[in-house]
PDB file of C-alpha atoms in Angstrom:
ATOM      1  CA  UNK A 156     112.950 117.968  91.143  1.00 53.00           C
ATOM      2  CA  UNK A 157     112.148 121.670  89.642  1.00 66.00           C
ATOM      3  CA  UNK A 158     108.206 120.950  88.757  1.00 70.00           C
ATOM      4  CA  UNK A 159     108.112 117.464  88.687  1.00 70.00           C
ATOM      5  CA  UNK A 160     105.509 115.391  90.298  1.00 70.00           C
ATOM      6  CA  UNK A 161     105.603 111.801  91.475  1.00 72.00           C
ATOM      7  CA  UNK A 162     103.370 109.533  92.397  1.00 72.00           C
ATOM      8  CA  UNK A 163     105.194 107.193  95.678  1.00 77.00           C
ATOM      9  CA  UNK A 164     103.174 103.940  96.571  1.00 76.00           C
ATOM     10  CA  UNK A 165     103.765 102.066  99.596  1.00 84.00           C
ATOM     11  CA  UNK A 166     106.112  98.966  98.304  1.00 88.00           C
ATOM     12  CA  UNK A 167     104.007  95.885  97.125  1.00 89.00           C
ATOM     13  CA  UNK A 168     105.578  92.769  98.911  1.00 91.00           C
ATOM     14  CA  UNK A 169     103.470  90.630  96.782  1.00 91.00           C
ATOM     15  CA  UNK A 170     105.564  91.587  93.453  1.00 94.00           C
ATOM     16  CA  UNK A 171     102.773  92.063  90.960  1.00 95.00           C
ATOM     17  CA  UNK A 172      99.942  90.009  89.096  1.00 96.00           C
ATOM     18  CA  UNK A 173     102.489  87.615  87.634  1.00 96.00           C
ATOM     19  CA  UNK A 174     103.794  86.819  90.782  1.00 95.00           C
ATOM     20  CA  UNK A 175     100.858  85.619  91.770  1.00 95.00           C
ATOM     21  CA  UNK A 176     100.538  83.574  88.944  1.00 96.00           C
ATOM     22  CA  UNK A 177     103.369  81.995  89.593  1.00 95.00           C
ATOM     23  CA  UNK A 178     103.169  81.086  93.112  1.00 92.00           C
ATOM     24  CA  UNK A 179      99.876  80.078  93.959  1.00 91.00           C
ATOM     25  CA  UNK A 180      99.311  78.516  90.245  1.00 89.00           C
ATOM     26  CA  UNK A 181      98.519  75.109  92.548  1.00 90.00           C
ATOM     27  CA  UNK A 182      95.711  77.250  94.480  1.00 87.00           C
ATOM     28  CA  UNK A 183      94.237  78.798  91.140  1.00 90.00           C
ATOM     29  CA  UNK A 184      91.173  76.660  91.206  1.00 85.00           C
ATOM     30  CA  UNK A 185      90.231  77.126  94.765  1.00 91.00           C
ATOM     31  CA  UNK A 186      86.950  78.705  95.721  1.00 92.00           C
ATOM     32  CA  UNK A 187      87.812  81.040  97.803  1.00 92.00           C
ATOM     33  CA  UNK A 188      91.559  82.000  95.778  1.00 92.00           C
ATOM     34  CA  UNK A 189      88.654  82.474  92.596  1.00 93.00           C
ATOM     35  CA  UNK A 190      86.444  84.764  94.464  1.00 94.00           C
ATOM     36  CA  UNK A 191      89.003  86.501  95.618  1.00 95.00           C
ATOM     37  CA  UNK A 192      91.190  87.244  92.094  1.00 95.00           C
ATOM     38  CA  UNK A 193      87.414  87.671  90.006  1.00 95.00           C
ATOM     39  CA  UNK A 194      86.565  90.327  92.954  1.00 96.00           C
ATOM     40  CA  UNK A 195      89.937  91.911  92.352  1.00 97.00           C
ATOM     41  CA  UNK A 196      89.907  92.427  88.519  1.00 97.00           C
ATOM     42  CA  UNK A 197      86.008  93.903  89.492  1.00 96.00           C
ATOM     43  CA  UNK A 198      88.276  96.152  91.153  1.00 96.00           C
ATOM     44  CA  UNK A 199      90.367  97.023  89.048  1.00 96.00           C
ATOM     45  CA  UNK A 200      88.063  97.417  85.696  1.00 95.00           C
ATOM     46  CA  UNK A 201      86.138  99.760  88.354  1.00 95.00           C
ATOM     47  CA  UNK A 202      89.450 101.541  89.129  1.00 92.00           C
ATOM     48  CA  UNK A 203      89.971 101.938  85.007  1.00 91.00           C
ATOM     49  CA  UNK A 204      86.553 102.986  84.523  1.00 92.00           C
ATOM     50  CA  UNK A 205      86.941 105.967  87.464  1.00 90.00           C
ATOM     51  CA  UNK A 206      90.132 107.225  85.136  1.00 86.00           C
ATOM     52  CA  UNK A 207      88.354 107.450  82.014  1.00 87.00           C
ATOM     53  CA  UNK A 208      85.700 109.175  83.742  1.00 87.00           C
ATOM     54  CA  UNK A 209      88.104 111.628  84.569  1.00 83.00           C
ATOM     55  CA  UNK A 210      89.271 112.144  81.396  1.00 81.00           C
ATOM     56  CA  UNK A 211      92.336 110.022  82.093  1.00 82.00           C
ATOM     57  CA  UNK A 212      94.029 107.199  79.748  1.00 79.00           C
ATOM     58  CA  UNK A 213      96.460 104.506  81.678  1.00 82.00           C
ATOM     59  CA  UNK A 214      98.370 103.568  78.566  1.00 81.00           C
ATOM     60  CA  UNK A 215     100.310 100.887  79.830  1.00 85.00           C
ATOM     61  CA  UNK A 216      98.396  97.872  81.546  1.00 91.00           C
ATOM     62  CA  UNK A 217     100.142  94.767  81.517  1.00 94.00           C
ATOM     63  CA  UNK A 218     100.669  92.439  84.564  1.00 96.00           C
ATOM     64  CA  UNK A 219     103.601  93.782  85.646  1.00 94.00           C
ATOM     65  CA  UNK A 220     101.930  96.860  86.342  1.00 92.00           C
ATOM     66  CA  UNK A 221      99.043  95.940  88.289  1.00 95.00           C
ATOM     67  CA  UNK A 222     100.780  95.582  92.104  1.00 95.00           C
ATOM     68  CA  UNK A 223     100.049  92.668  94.296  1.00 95.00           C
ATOM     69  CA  UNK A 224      99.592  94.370  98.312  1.00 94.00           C
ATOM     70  CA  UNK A 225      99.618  90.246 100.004  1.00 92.00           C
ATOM     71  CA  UNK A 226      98.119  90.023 103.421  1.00 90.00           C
ATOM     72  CA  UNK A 227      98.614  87.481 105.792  1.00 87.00           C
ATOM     73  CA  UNK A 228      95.954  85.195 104.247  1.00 81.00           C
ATOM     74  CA  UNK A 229      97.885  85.527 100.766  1.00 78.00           C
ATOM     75  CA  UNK A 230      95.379  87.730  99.205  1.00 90.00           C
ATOM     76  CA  UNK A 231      95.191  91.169  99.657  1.00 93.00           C
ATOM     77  CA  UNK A 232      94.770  94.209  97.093  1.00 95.00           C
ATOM     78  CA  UNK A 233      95.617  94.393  93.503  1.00 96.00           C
ATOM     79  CA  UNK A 234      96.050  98.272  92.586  1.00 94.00           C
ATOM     80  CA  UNK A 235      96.893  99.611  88.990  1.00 92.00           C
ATOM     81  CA  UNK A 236     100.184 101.401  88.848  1.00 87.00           C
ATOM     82  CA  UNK A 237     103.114 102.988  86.852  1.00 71.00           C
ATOM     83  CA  UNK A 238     100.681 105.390  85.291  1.00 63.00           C
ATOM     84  CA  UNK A 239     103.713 107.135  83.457  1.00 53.00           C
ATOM     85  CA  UNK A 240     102.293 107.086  79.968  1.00 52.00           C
ATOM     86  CA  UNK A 241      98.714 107.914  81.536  1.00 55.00           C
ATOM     87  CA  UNK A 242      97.149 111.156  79.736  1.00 58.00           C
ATOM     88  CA  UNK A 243      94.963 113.763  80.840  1.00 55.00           C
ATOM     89  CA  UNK A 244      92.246 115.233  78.307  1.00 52.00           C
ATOM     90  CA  UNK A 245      90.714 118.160  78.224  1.00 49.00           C
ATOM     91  CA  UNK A 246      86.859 117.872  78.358  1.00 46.00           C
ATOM     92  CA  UNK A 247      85.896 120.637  75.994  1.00 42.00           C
ATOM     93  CA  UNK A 248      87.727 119.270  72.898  1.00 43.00           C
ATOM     94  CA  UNK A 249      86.781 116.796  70.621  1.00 40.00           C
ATOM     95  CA  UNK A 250      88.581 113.713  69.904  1.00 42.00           C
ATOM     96  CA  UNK A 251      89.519 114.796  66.549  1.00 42.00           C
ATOM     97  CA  UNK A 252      90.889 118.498  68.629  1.00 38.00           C
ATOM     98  CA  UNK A 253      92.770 116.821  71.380  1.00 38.00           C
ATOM     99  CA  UNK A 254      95.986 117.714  70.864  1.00 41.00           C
ATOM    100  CA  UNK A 255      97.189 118.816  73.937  1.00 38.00           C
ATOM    101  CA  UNK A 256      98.089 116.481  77.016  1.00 36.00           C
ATOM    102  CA  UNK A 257     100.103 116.084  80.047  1.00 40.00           C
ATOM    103  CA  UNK A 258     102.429 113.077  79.955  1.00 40.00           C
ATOM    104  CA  UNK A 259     104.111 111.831  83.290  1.00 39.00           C
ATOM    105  CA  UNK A 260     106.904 111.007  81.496  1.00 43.00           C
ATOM    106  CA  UNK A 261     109.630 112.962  80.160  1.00 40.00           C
ATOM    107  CA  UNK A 262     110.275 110.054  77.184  1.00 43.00           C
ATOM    108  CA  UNK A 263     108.299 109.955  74.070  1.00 45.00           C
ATOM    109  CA  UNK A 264     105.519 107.444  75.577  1.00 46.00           C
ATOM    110  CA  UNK A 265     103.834 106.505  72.201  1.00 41.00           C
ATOM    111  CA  UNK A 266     107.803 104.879  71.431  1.00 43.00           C
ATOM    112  CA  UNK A 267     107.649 102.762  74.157  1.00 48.00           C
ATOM    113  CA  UNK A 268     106.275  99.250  72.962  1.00 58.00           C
ATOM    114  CA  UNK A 269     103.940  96.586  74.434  1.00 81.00           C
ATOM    115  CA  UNK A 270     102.718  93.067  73.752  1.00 91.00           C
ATOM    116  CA  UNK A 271      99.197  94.577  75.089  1.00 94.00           C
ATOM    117  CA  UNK A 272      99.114  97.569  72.754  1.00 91.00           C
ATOM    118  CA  UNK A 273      95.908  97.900  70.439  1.00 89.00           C
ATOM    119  CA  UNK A 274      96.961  97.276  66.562  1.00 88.00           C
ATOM    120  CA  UNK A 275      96.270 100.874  65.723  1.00 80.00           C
ATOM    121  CA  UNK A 276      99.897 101.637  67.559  1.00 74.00           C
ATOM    122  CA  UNK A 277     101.671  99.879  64.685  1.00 63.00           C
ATOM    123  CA  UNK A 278     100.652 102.995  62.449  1.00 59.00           C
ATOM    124  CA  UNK A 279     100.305 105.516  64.352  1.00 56.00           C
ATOM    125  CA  UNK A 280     103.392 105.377  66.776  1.00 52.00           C
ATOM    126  CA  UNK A 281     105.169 108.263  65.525  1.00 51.00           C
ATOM    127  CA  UNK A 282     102.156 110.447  66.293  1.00 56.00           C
ATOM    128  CA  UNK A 283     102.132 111.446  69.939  1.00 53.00           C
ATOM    129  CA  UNK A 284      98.157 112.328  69.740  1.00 58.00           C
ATOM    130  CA  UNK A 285      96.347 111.056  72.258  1.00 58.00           C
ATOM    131  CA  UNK A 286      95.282 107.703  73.190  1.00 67.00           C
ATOM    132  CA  UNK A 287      91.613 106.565  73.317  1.00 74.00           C
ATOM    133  CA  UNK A 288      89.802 104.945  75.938  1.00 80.00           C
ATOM    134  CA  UNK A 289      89.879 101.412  73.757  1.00 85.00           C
ATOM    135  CA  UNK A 290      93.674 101.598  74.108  1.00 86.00           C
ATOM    136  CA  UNK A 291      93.107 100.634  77.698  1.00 90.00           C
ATOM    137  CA  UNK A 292      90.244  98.465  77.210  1.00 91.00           C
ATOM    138  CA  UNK A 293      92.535  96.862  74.125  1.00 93.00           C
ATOM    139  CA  UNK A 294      94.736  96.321  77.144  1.00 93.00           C
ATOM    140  CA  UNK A 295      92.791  95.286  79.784  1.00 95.00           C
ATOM    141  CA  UNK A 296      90.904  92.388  77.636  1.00 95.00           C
ATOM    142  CA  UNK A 297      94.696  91.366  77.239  1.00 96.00           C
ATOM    143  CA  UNK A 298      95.821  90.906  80.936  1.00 97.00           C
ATOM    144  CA  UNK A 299      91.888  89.338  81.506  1.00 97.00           C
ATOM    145  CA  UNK A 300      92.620  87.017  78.952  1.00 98.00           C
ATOM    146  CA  UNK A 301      95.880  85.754  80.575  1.00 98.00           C
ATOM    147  CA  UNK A 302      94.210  85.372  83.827  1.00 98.00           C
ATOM    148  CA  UNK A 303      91.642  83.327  82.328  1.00 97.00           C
ATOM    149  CA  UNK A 304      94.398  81.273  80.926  1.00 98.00           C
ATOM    150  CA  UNK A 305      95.778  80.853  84.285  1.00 97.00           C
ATOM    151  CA  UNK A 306      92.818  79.712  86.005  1.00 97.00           C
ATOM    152  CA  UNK A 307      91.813  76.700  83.346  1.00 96.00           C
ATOM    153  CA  UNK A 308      95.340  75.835  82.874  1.00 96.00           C
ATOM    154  CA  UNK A 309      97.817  77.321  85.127  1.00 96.00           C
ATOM    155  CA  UNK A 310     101.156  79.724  84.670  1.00 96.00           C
ATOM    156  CA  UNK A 311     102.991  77.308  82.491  1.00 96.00           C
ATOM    157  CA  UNK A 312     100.577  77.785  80.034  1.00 97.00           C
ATOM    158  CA  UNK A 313     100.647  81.664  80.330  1.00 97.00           C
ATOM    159  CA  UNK A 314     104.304  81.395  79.790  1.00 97.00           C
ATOM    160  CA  UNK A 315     103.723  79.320  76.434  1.00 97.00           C
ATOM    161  CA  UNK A 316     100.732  81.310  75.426  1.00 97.00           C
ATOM    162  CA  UNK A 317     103.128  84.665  75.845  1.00 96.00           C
ATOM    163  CA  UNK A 318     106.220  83.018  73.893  1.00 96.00           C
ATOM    164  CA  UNK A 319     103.591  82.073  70.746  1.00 96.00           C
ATOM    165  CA  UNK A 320     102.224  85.375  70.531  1.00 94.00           C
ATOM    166  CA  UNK A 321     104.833  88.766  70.464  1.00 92.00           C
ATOM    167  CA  UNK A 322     101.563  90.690  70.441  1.00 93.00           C
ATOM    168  CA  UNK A 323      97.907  89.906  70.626  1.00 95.00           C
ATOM    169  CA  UNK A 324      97.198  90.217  66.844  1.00 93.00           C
ATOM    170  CA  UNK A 325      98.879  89.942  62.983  1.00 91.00           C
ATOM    171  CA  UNK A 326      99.455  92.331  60.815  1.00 85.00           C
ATOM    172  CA  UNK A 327      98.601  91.635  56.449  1.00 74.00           C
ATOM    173  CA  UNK A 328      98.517  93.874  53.756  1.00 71.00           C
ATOM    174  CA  UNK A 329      97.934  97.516  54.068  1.00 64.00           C
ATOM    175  CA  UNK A 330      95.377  97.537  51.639  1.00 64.00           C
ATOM    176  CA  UNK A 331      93.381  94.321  53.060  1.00 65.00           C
ATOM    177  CA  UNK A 332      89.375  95.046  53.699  1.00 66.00           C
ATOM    178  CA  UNK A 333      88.159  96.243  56.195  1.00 66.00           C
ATOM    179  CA  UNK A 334      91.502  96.532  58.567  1.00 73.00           C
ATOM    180  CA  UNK A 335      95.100  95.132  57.353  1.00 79.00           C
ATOM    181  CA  UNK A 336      95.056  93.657  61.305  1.00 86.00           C
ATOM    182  CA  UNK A 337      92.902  90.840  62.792  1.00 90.00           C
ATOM    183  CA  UNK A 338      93.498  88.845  66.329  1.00 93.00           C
ATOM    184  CA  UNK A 339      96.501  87.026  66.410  1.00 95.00           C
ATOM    185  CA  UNK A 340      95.620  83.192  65.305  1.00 95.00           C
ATOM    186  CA  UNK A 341      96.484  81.525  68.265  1.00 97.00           C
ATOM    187  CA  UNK A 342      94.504  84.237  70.537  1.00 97.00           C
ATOM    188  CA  UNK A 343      91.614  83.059  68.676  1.00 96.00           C
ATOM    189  CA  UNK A 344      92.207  79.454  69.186  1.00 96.00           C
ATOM    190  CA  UNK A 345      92.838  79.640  72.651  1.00 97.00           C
ATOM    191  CA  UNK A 346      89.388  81.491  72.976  1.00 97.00           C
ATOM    192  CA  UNK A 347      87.774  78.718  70.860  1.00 96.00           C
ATOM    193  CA  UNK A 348      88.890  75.883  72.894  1.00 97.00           C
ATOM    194  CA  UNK A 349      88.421  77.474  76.473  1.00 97.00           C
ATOM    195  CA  UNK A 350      85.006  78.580  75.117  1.00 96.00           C
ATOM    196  CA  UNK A 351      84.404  74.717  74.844  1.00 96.00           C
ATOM    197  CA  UNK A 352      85.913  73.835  77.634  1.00 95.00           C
ATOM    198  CA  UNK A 353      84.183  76.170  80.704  1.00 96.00           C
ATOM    199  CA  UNK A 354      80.942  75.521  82.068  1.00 94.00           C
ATOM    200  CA  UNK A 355      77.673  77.313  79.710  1.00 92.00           C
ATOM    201  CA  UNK A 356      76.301  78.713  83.252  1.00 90.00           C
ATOM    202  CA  UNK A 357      80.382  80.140  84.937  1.00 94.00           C
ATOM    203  CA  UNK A 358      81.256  83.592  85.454  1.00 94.00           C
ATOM    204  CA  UNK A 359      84.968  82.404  83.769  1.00 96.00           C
ATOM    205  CA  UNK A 360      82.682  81.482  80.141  1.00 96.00           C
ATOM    206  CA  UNK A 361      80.640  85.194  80.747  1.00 96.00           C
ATOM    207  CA  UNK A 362      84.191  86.970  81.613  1.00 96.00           C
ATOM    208  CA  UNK A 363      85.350  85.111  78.583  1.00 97.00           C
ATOM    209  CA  UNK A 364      82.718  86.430  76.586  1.00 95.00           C
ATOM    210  CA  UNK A 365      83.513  89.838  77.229  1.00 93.00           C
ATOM    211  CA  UNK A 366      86.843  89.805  76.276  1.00 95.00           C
ATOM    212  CA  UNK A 367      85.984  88.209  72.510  1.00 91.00           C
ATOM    213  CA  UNK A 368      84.173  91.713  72.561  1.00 85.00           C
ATOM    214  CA  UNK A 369      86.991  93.613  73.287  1.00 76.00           C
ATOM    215  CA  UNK A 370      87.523  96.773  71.068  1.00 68.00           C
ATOM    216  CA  UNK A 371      90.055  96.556  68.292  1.00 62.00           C
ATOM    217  CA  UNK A 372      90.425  94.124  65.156  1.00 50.00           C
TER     218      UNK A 372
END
């Protein structure tokens, strides 16, 4: 492997985050099955928060790469993974002077697309710069909102929610004050009708909250 490095995890016999989703959709609403998925993504914004402080960007979060570790209760561990487009910055530099960075891939990572990319991507692709911290938080508030989706109305409404949006916002003319990009319509409806739907006082309206604060449009 010359000087390659890898990084092996132990294999996930859960799947991932939206194979959970999909088989214990009927559970969703339980009280413990809640504590226990809010207490993971606590986890797992703590695990994101641990790589920025280290000067680290993930660059690819999306259910599918957030692993599922089931125990015999059906819970277990959700743990962030497939850090191949992840980034390592070097302290010293400014934002505006980081030009340099390690890649764990050997493919041009800012090529590779995703429905929970920031809409800075769609004009800056072809520059393989490096990625801010709101790329991942972009990201993040993506996945969260899908989970909150899954809780109030279950998986089959992920699946629609994913087929009416290709990404999470729109693109309009270049020239169009203050960004040419805003949410994606539907995003913003969803939000509006959860927001009237969830309880004033529960953690799902707060969590809810913070992703309509999200960095990026």
């Amino acid at each position: 492997m010359n000087q390659d490095r890898c990084l092996i995890f132990p294999w996930p016999n859960g799947g991932n985050l939206k194979n959970y989703w999909e088989k214990f959709q009927d559970k969703r609403s339980d009280r413990e099955s809640l504590q226990w998925i809010l207490g993971q993504f606590k986890g797992l914004f703590s695990a994101l928060q641990e790589l920025h402080e280290s000067n680290c960007r993930h660059g690819d979060l999306e259910p599918e790469n957030i692993l599922w570790f089931q125990d015999e209760h059906n819970h277990g561990t959700l743990q962030i993974t497939d850090i191949g487009l992840a980034k390592l910055h070097e302290k010293e530099k400014s934002i505006k002077a980081r030009q340099s960075w390690k890649s764990f891939k050997t493919v041009a990572p800012w090529l590779i697309m995703s429905r929970y990319e920031p809409p800075e991507m769609n004009s800056t692709r072809e520059d393989p710069g490096a990625r801010s911290r709101q790329y991942d938080m972009w990201s993040m508030g993506c996945v969260t909102l899908e989970l909150l989706i899954w809780i109030v109305y279950g998986y089959d409404a992920v699946k629609t929610f994913i087929k009416s949006t290709d990404y999470f916002w729109t693109a309009g003319p270049v020239d169009a004050p203050p960004s040419p990009y805003r949410v994606h319509p539907y995003v913003v409806s969803c939000m509006r009708v959860m927001m009237t739907q969830l309880d004033d006082q529960s953690a799902l309206k707060d969590l809810l909250g913070l992703v309509e604060k999200t960095p990026g449009c």
